[in-house]
XYZ file of C-alpha atoms in Angstrom:
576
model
C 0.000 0.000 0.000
C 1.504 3.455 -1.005
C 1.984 5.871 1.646
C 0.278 8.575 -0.161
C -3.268 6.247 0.006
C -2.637 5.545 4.107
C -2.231 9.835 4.330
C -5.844 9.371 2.766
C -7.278 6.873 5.139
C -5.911 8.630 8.305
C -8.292 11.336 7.335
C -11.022 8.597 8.809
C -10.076 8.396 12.800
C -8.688 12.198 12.523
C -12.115 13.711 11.713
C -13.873 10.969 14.033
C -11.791 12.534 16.890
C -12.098 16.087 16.277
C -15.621 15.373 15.761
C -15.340 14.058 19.350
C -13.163 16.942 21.000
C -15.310 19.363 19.712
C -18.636 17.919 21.194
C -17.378 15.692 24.418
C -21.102 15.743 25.672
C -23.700 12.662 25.102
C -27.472 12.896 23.978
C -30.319 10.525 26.096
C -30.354 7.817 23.031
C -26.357 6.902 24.370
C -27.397 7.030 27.926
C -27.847 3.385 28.711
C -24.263 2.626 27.489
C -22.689 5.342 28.287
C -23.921 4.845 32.192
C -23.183 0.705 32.467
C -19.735 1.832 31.037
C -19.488 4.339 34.125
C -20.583 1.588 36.174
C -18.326 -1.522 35.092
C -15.334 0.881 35.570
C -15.837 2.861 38.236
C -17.795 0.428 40.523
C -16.904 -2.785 38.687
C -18.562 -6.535 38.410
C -19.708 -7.997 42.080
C -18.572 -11.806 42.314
C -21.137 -12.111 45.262
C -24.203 -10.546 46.772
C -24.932 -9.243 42.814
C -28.556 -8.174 43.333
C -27.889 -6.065 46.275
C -24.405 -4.671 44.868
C -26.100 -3.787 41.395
C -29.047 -1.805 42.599
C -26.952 -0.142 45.166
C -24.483 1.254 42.444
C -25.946 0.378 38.687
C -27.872 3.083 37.237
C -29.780 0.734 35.299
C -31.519 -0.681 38.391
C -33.149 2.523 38.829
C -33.742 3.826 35.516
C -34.084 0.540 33.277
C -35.860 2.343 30.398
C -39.020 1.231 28.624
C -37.185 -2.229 27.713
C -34.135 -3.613 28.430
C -31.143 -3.284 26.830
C -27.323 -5.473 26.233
C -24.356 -4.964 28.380
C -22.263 -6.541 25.656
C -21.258 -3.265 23.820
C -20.475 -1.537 27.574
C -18.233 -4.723 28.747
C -16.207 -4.816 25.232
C -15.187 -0.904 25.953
C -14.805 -1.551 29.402
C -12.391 -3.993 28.628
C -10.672 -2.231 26.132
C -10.318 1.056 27.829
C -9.405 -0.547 31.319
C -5.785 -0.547 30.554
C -5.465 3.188 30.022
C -7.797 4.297 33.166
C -4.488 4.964 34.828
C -3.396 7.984 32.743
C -6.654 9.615 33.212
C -6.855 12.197 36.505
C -11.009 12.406 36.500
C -14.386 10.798 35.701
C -14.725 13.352 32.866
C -11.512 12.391 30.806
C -12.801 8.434 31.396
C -15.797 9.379 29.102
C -13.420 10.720 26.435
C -11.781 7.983 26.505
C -14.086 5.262 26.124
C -15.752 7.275 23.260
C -12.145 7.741 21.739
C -11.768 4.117 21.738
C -15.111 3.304 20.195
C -14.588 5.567 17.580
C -10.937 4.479 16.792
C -12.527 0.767 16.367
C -14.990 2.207 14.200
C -12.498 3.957 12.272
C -10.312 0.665 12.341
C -13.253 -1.120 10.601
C -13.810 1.780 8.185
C -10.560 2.061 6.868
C -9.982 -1.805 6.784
C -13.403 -1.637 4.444
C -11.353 1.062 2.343
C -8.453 -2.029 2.026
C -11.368 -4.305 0.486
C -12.591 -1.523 -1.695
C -9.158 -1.008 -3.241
C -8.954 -4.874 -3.719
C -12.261 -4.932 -5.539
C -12.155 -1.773 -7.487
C -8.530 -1.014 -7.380
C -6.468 1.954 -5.628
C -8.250 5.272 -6.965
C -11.968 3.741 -5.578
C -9.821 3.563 -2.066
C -8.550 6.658 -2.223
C -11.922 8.538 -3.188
C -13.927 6.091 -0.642
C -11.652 8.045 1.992
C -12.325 11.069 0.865
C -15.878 10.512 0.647
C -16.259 8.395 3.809
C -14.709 10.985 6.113
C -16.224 14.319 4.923
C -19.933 12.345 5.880
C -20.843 13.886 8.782
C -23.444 11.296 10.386
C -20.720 8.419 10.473
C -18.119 10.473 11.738
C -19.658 12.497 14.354
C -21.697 9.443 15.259
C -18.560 7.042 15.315
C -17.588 7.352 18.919
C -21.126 7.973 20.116
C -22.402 4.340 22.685
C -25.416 3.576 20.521
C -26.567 0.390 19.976
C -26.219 1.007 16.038
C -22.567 2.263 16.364
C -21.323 -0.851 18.263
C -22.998 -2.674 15.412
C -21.409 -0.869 12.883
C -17.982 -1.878 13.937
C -18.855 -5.316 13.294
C -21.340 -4.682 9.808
C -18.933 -2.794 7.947
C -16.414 -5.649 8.951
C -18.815 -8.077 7.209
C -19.300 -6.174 4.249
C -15.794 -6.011 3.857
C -15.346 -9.243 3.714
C -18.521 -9.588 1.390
C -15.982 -7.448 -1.164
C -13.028 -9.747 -0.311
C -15.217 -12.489 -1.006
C -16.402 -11.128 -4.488
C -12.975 -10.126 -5.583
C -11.841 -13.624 -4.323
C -12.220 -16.325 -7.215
C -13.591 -19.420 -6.431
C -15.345 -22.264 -8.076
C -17.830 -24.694 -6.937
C -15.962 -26.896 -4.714
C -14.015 -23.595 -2.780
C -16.438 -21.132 -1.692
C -14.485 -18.384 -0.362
C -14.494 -18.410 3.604
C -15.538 -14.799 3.630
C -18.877 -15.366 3.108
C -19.484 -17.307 5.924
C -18.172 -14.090 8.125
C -19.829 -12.132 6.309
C -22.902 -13.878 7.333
C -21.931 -15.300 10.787
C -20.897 -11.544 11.356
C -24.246 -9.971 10.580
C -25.978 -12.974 12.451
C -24.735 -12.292 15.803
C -24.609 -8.342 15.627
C -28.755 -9.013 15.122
C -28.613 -11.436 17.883
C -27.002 -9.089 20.100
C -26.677 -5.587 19.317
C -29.491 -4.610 16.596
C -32.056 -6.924 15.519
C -32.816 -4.889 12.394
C -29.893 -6.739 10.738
C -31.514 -9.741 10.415
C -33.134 -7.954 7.335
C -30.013 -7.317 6.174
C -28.939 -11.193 6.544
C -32.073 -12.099 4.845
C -31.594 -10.036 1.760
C -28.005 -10.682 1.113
C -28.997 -14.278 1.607
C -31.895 -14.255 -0.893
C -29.311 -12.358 -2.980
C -26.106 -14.499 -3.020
C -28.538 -17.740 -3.520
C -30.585 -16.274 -6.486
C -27.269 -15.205 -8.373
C -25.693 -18.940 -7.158
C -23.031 -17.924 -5.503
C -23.040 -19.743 -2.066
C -24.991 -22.931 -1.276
C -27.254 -23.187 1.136
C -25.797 -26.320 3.304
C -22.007 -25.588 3.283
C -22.145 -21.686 3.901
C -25.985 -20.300 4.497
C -27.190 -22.472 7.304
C -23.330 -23.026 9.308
C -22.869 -19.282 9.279
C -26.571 -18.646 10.492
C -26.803 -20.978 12.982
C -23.332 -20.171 14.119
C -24.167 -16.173 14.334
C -27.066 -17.017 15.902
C -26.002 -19.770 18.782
C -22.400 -17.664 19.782
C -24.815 -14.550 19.928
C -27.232 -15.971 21.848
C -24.888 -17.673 24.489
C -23.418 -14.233 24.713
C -26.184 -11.986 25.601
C -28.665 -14.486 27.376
C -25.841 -15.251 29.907
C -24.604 -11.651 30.504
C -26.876 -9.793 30.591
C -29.601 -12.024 32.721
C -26.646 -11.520 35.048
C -26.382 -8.025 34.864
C -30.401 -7.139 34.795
C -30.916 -10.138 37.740
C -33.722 -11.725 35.639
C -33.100 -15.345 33.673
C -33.562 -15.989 30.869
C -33.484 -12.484 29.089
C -32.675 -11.890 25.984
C -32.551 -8.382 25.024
C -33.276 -7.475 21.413
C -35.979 -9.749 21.175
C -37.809 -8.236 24.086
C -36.885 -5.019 22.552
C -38.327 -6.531 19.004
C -41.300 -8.359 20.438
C -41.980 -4.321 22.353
C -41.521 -2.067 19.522
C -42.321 -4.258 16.509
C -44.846 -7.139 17.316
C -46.603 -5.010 19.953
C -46.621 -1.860 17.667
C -45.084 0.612 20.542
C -42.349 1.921 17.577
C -45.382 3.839 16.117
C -45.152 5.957 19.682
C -42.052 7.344 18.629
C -43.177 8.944 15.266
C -44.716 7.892 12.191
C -42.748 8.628 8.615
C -43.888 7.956 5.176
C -42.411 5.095 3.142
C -39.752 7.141 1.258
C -38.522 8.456 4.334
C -35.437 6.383 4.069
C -34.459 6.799 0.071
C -35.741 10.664 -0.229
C -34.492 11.854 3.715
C -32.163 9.595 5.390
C -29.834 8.036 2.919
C -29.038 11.569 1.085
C -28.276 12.911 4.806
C -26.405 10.032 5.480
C -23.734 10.027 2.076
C -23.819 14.197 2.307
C -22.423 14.239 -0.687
C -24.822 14.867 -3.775
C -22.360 13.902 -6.481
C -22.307 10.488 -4.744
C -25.710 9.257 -5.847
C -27.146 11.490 -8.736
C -23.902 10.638 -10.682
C -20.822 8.918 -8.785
C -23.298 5.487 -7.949
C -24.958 5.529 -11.958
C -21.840 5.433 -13.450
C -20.408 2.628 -11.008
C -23.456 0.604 -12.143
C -23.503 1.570 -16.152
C -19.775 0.926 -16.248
C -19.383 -2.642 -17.199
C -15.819 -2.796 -15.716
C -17.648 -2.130 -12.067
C -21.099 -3.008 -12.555
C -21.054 -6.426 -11.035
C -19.231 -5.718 -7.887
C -21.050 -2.634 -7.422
C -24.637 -4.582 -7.942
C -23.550 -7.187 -5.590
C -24.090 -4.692 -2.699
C -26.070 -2.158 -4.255
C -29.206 -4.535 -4.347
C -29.199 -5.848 -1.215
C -28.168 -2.933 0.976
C -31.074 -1.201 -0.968
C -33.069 -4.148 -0.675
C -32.910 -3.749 3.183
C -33.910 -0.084 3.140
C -36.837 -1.101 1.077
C -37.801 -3.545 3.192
C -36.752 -1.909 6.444
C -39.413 1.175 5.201
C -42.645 -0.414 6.110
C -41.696 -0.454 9.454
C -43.702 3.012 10.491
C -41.284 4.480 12.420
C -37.881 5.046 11.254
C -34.460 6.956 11.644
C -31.409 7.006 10.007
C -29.362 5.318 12.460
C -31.410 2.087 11.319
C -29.937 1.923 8.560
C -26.472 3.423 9.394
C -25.061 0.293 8.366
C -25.111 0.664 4.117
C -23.179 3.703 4.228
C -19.951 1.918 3.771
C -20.777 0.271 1.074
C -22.643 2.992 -0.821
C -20.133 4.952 -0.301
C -17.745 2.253 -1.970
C -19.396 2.345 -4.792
C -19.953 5.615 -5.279
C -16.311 5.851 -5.039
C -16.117 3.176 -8.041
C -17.343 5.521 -9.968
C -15.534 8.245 -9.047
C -12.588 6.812 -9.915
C -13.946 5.501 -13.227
C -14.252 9.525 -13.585
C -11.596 10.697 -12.498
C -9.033 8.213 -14.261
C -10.413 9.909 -17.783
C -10.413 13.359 -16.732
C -8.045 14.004 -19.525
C -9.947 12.402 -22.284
C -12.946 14.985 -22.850
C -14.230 18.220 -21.547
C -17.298 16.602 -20.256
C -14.714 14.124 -17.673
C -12.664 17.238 -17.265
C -15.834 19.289 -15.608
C -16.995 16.007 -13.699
C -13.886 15.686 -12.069
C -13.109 19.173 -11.036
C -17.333 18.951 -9.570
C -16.127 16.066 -7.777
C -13.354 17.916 -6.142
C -15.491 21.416 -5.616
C -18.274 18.351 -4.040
C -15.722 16.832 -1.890
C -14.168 20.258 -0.070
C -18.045 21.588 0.243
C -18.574 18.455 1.991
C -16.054 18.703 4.306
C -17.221 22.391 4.807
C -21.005 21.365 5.451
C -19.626 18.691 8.049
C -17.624 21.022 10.057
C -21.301 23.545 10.349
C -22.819 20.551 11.199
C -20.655 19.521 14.254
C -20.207 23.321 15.357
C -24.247 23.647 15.279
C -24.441 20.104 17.089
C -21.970 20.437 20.077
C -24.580 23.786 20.850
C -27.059 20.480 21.594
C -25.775 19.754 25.458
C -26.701 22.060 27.647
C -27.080 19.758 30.437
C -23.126 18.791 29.961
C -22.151 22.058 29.634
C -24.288 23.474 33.013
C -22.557 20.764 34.902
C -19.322 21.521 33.781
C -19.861 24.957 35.192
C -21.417 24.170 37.774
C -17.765 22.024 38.740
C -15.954 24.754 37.936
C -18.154 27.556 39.286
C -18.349 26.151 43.094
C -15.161 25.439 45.116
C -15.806 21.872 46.977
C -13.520 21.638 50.118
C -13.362 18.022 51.005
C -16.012 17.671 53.535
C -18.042 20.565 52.147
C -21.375 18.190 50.658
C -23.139 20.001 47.678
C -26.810 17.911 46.790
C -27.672 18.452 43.593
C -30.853 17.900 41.670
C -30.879 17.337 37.282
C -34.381 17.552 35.477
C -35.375 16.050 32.678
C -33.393 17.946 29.941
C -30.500 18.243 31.604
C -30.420 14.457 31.713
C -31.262 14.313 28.277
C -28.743 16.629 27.190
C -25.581 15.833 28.205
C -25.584 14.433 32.343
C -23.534 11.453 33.058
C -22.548 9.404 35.765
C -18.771 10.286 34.179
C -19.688 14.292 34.953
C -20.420 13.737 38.612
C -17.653 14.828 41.074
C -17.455 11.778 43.775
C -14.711 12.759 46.608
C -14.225 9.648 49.165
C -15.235 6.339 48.388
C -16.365 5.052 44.901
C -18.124 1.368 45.611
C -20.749 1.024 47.644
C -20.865 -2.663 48.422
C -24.387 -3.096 49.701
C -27.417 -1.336 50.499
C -26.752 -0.680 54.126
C -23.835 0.631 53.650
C -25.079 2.775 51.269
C -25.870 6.392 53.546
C -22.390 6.176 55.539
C -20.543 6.137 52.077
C -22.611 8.704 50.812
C -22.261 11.379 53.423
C -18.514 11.091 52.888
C -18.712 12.410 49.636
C -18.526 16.211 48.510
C -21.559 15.892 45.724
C -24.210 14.006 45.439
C -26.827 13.402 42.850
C -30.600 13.360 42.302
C -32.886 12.735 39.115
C -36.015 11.322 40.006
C -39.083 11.734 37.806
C -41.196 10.868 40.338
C -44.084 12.921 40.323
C -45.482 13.141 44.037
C -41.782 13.444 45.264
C -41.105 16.495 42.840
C -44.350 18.509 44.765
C -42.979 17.804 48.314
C -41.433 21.576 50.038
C -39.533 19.431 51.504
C -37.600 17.256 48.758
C -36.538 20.679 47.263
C -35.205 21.722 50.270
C -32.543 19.744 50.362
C -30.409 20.880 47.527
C -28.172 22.857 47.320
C -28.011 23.423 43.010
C -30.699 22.775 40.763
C -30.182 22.331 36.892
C -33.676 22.975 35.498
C -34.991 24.174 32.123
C -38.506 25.223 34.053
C -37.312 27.264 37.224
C -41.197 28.256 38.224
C -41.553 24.729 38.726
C -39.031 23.914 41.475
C -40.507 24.691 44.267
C -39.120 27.470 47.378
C -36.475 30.315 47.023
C -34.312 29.981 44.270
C -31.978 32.389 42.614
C -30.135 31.822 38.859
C -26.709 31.675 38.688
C -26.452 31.034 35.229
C -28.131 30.359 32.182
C -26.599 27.858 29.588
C -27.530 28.232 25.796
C -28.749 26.048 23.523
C -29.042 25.926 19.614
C -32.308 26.718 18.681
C -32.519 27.112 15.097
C -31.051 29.168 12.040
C -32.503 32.827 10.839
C -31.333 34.057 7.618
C -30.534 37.470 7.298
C -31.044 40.100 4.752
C -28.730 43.113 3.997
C -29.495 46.037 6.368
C -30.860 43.207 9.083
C -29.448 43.633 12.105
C -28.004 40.528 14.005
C -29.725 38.757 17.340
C -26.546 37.109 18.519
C -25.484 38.289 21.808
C -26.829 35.004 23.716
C -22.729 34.937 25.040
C -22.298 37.854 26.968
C -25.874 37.423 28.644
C -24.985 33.653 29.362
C -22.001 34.351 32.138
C -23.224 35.749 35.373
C -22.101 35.674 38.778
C -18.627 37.077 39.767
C -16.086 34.647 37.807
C -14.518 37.797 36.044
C -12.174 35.557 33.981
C -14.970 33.777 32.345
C -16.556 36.795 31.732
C -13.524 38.144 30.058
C -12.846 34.941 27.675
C -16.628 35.002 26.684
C -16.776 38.940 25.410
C -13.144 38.385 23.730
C -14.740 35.293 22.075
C -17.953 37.388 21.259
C -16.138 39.813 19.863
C -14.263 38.505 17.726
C -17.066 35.991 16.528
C -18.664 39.799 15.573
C -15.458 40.828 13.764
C -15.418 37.223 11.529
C -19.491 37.962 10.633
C -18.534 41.707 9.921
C -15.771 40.738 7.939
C -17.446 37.853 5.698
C -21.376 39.739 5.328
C -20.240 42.958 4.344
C -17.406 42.447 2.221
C -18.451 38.875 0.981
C -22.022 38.211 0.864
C -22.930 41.538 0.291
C -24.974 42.310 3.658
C -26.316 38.257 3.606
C -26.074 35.979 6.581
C -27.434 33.274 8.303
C -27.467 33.318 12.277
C -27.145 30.509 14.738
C -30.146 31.557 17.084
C -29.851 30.670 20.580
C -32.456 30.256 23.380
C -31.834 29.891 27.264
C -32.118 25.695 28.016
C -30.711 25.378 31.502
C -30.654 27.571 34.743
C -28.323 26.843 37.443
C -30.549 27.435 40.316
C -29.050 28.324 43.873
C -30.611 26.890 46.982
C -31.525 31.355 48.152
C -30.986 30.642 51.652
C -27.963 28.388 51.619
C -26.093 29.639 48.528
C -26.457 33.555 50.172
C -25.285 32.681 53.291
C -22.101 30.497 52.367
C -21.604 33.046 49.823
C -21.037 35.974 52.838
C -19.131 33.672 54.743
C -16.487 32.987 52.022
């Protein structure tokens, strides 16, 4: 492999962790994972006494969701990231780190996919399925992110590599290449486990590879299927009736049997039929070039047409399928990005290979190039307008920084729902004193040793009682009229709420940053005007003297208040 083409694919796990710097906060969908990982490290596995242990310290216990979910994606990155929990100083860095390791095994798996494309369609495809995989954003910011789909992907865009090896492999009818049984066996248990949506996507490249006689049923269909779906199911049955303290349980078919048989999906949003082809998949590949020209001309072009039709029908097979399922979202179907994208960078090669030959090549190419930098462009507004989505990460990281926490000094603290949703970890909290809490009795003398603790209950009838709210000491609320007694803000954390275009002569709206720092911490204060400021200078700068007076705004809107307990926060505030 030229070093030129391995500059190209380190353009992959680059962008997947700058995508990660930049926005360090979670969203509620990675919540589950992102909370057992907490758990496993921080408190770790009980070898005794498990019941008692886990609903003591596992955040699972007391919010287990609407169904359950696997602990097989939160012990891999436990595992992994265990050995480097040493060079980290604080909870906070831990959940960089285990994101930074998903998304370097998601990058691993994209850029080995990028080794099969250049084996199947030779080493311009790789080089412009680099180029086209990393200036996606959805993949990239999405890489390092503990969803369900995303530990799946790792494993899916394995197989499909190895669906490429196997097509690029040749083979007659007594040696069928071995890589479609991983394919298969792959796809098998990531449905068993992780995402049972996949076993669509077994069942049309199945349907597929036996219709065009390529694999037989008893030698390759059945041993990878059965093997997928035994090793999967040995996998998640045991662990994670363990970890949820209820046997058997399987997990994605009680998530299945909840959402699809029972119909609860639908309660999540309906979309039409062409949500996926017309919405999703154009999101997903960004780039516009890719399939209104780049994926035709990989399929009219005889020299790629068969490779790029063995995964072009049934990854578009499973979207079709996938579609009558009422409610959808992209992340369902995250998984034939990879290998759209590979084709589409087919025939971008084809393209750009004969961009000597005639004016008409000539333009295409140079409109592949123009497409490919806009791309990247678009991705980086996308991830500056998305890490605005946290508030509840961002409120807690002030409030960290804001208070000063003498050991021995202990600070109760109460999240609502928002701030939970956008951003609040178990990683976030501050925990001074000890970290396991090794049964239930126990539980109140460990606590009162540490300097913060933590509340998030839904409850209803608790969240009316004077005297719950009396308690804390900080509240993170989006609704302060509804927490209940004397309360003063402290400070108000932004959150994206939309874009405004602006006509010449319109004035601008944005001075959410100045308003957004109160209290007395004068240096913060100081860093945010010098950042407004010059944020002014860059829009003066590019309307005016570029877009002739034309704009478009990032509108904010307040999300979270800091609220100070009146009575206590005045009082230690004089005493300071």
């Amino acid at each position: 492999m030229a070093r030129f083409e391995v500059l190209f694919y380190l353009l992959i796990p680059t962008f997947i962790l700058i995508h990660l710097f930049a926005s360090p906060y979670t969203k509620v969908e990675e919540s589950f994972n992102i909370q057992a990982i907490h758990d496993i490290l921080i408190h770790g596995i009980p070898d005794r006494n498990a019941d008692q242990f886990f609903t003591a310290n596992y955040d699972h216990m007391e919010f287990p969701g609407s169904v359950p979910r696997t602990f097989a994606g939160a012990l891999i990155l436990s595992g992994l990231s265990r050995p480097f929990v040493g060079l980290f100083s604080s909870p906070a860095s831990l959940q960089l780190l285990v994101r930074a390791v998903l998304g370097l095994l998601n990058a691993a798996s994209l850029v080995w996919f990028g080794t099969r494309v250049r084996k199947a369609f030779g080493q311009g495809a790789a080089i412009w399925y680099a180029l086209l995989q990393a200036s996606q954003f959805h993949v990239i910011y999405y890489a390092s992110r503990t969803l369900p789909n995303i530990f799946a992907l790792v494993l899916s865009t394995i197989a499909l590599g190895s669906l490429l090896d196997a097509y690029a492999t040749p083979w007659s009818s007594t040696t069928v290449p071995q890589s479609y049984r991983l394919c298969l066996y792959l796809l098998t248990f990531c449905g068993v486990v992780f995402r049972s949506e996949l076993a669509i996507l077994v069942g049309t490249l199945t349907l597929y590879l036996f219709a065009t006689q390529r694999i037989p049923i008893t030698t390759v269909i059945i041993p990878a299927g059965l093997g997928g779906l035994v090793i999967g199911l040995l996998c998640t049955v045991s662990l994670d009736s363990f970890f949820w303290q209820s046997v058997p349980l399987w997990p994605e078919w009680t998530g299945f049997y909840f959402n699809t048989i029972q119909g609860h999906s639908a309660d999540w949003g309906v979309s039409p039929w062409h949500y996926y082809f017309l919405n999703a998949l154009p999101r997903l590949l960004m780039n516009p070039m890719s399939y209104l020209v780049c994926i035709p001309l990989a399929i009219l072009n005889p020299a790629t047409r068969r490779s790029s039709l063995h995964l072009l029908v049934p990854l578009l097979g499973y979207v079709g399928l996938y579609s009558f399922l009422p409610h959808k979202e992209w992340r369902f179907i995250i998984y034939v990005v990879p290998g759209l994208t590979a084709i589409a960078a087919a025939g971008a090669s084809w393209v750009w290979t004969r961009r000597g030959k005639s004016v008409l090549y000539a333009v295409l190419s140079l409109a592949l190039l123009a497409s490919v930098f806009l791309s990247f462009m678009a991705s980086t507004t996308l991830l500056a307008i998305s890490s605005l989505n946290y508030p509840g990460g961002a409120a807690l990281q002030f409030l960290h920084t804001r208070v000063q926490h003498p050991y021995g000094h202990h600070f109760q603290v109460y999240f609502d729902n928002l701030a939970c949703q956008t951003g609040v970890t178990r990683f976030l909290e501050n925990h001074y004193g000890p970290q396991t809490i090794l049964d239930v009795l126990e539980a109140q003398a460990l606590a009162d040793q540490k300097t913060w603790t933590y509340s998030k209950t839904e409850d209803p009838n608790v969240l009316l009682d004077p005297l719950f709210w009396a308690k804390f000491d900080y509240v993170l609320a989006e609704r302060p009229e509804k927490i209940i007694g004397k309360w003063g803000v402290i400070h108000t954390v932004y959150g994206f709420d939309g874009l405004r275009v602006l006509k010449p002569g319109e004035p601008s709206d944005s001075s959410t940053t100045d308003e957004s720092v109160t209290g007395d911490d004068q240096t913060l204060k100081e860093l945010s005007v010098k950042i407004a400021r010059s944020w002014k200078a860059l829009e003066t700068a590019f309307r005016e003297r570029l877009l002739k007076g034309w704009w478009v705004e990032v509108k904010m809107e307040p999300k979270i208040r800091i609220l100070a307990n009146y009575d206590k926060w005045n009082y230690e505030s004089k005493g300071q």
